[in-house]
Short mmCIF file of C-alpha atoms in Angstrom, two decimals:
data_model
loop_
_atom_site.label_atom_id
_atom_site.label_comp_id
_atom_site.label_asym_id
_atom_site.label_seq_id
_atom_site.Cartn_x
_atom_site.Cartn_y
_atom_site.Cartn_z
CA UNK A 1 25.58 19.61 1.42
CA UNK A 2 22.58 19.41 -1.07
CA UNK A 3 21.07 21.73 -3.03
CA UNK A 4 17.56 19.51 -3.35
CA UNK A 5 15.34 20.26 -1.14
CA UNK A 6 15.02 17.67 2.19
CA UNK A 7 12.13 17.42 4.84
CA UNK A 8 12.79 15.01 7.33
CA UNK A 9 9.40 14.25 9.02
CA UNK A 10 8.82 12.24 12.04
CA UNK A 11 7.03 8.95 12.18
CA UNK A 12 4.09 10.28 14.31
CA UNK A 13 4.10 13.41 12.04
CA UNK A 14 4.52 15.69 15.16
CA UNK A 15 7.24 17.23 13.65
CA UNK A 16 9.81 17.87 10.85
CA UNK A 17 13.58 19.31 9.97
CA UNK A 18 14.18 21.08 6.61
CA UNK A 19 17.67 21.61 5.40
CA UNK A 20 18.00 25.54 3.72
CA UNK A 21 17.10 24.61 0.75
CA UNK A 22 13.42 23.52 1.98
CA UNK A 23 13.52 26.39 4.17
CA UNK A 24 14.16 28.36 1.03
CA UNK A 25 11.21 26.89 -1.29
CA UNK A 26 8.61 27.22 1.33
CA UNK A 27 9.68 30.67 2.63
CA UNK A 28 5.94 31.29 3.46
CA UNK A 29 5.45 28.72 5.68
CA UNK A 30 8.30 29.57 8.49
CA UNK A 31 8.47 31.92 11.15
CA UNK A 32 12.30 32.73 12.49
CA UNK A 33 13.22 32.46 16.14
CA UNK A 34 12.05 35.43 17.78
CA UNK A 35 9.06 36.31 15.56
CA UNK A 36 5.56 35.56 15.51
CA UNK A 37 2.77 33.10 13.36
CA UNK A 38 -0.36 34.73 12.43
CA UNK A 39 -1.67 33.02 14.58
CA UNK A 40 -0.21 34.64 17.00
CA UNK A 41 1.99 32.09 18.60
CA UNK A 42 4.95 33.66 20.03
CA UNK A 43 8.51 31.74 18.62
CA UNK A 44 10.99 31.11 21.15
CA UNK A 45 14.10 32.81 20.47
CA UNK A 46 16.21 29.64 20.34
CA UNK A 47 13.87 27.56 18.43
CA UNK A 48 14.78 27.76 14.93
CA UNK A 49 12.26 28.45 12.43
CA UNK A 50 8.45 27.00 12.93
CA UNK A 51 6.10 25.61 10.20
CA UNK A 52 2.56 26.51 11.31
CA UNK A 53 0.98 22.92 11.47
CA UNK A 54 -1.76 23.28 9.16
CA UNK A 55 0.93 24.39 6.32
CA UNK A 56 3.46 21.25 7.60
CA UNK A 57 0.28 18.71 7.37
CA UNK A 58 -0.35 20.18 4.01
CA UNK A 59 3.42 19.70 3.47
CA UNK A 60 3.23 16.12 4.80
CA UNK A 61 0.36 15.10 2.50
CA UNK A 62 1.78 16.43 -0.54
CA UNK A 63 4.79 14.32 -0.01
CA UNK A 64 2.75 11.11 0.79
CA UNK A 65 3.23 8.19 -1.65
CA UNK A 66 0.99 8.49 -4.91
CA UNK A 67 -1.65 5.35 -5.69
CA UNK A 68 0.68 2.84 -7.28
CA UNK A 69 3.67 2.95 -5.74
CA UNK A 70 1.07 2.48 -2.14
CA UNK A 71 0.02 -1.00 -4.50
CA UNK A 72 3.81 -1.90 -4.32
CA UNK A 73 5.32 -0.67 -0.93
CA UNK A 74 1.62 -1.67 1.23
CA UNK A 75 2.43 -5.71 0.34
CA UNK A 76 6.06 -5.29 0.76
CA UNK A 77 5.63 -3.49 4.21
CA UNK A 78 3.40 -6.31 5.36
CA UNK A 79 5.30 -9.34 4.13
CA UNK A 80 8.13 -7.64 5.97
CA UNK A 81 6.23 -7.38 9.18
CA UNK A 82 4.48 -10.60 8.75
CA UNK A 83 7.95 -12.22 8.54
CA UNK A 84 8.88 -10.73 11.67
CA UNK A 85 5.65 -12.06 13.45
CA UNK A 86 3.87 -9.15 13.46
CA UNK A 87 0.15 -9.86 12.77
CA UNK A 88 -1.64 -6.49 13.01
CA UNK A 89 -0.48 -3.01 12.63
CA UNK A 90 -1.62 0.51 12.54
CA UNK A 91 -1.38 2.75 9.44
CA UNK A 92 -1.43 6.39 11.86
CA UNK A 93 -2.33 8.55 8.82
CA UNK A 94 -4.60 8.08 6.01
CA UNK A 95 -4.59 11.23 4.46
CA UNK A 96 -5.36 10.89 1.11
CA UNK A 97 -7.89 9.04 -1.53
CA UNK A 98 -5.01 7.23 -3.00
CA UNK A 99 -4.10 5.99 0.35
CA UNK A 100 -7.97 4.83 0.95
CA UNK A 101 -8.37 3.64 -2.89
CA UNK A 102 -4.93 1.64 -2.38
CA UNK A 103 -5.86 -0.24 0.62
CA UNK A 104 -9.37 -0.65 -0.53
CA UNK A 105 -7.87 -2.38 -3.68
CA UNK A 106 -5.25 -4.63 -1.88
CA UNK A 107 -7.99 -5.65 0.44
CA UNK A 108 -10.34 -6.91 -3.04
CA UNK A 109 -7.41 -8.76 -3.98
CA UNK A 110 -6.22 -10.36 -0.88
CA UNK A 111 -2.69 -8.44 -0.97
CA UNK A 112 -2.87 -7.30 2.98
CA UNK A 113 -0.80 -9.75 4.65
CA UNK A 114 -1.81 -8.74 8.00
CA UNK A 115 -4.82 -7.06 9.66
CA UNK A 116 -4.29 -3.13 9.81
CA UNK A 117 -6.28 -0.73 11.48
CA UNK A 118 -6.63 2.55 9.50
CA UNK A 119 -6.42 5.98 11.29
CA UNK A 120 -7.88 8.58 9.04
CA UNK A 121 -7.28 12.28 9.02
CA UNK A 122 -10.02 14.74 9.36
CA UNK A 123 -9.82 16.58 6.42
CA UNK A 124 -11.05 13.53 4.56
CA UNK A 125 -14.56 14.07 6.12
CA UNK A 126 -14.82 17.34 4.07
CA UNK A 127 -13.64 15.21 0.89
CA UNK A 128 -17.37 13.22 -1.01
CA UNK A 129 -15.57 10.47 -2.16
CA UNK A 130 -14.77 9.36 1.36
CA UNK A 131 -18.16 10.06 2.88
CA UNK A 132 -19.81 7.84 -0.59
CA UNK A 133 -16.68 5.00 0.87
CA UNK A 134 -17.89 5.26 4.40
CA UNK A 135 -21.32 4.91 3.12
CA UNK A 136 -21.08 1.90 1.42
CA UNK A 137 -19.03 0.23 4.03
CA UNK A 138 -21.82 0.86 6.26
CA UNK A 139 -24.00 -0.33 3.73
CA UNK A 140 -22.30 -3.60 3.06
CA UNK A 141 -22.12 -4.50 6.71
CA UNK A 142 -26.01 -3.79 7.51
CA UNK A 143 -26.54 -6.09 4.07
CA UNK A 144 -24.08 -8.53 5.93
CA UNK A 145 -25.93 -8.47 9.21
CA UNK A 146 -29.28 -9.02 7.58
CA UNK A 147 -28.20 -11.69 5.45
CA UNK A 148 -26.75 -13.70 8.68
CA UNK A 149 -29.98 -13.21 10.28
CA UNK A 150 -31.66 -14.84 7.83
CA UNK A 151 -29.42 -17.43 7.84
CA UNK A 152 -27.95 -17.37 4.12
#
């Protein structure tokens, strides 16, 4: 039907569809029916092709939205919930810097309509610009407790 490439991924990111044309860009990435992943999984005969999941969540991430459109669609995902009734939500996969920098940003400004709780992906541990955020989170919050001790 298409010539562009399409990945459909599911919500919970536990799994994908590509159309040939995806199938055909990331060629390395896919194991047929039948064969075998180096990492030695066995593919089922009648399961199609199979994206080894540390090349699909690299997949996944690239495709995540970049910094400013997450300033645009964040607010207009909340208001949308928010008019629904929804007062709290879970984002299931922070991924990214832009994703943290985006949220941290909306946050400073008062754009987050409702209360979100952030699930963050591993890899970010190994990233130093999410271990300095973490830091100074922690940080802030000791300063916070210490300051309502003493009763400023």
């Amino acid at each position: 039907l298409t010539e562009k490439e399409i990945i459909v991924i599911n919500v919970s990111y536990h799994g994908a569809l590509f159309n040939t044309a995806a199938t055909l860009k990331f060629p390395g990435t896919l194991v047929p029916s039948g064969g075998e992943h180096a990492s030695g999984t066995k593919v089922p005969g009648n399961s199609g092709n199979l994206v080894s999941e540390k090349d699909f969540e690299e997949l996944a991430i690239a495709t995540l939205p970049k910094y400013d459109d997450l300033l645009v669609a964040i607010p207009k995902y909340h208001a949308y919930l928010s008019s629904l009734g929804v007062v709290a939500a879970h984002d299931m996969h922070l991924a990214t810097m832009d994703q943290i920098d985006a949220y941290r940003e909306l946050d400073r400004r008062g754009d987050l309509a409702i209360d979100t709780t952030a699930f963050v992906n591993p890899r970010l541990l190994d990233d130093p610009r999410f271990v300095s955020f973490i830091a100074s989170v922690l940080s802030s919050e000791a300063s916070a407790k210490e300051e309502a001790k003493q009763g400023y």
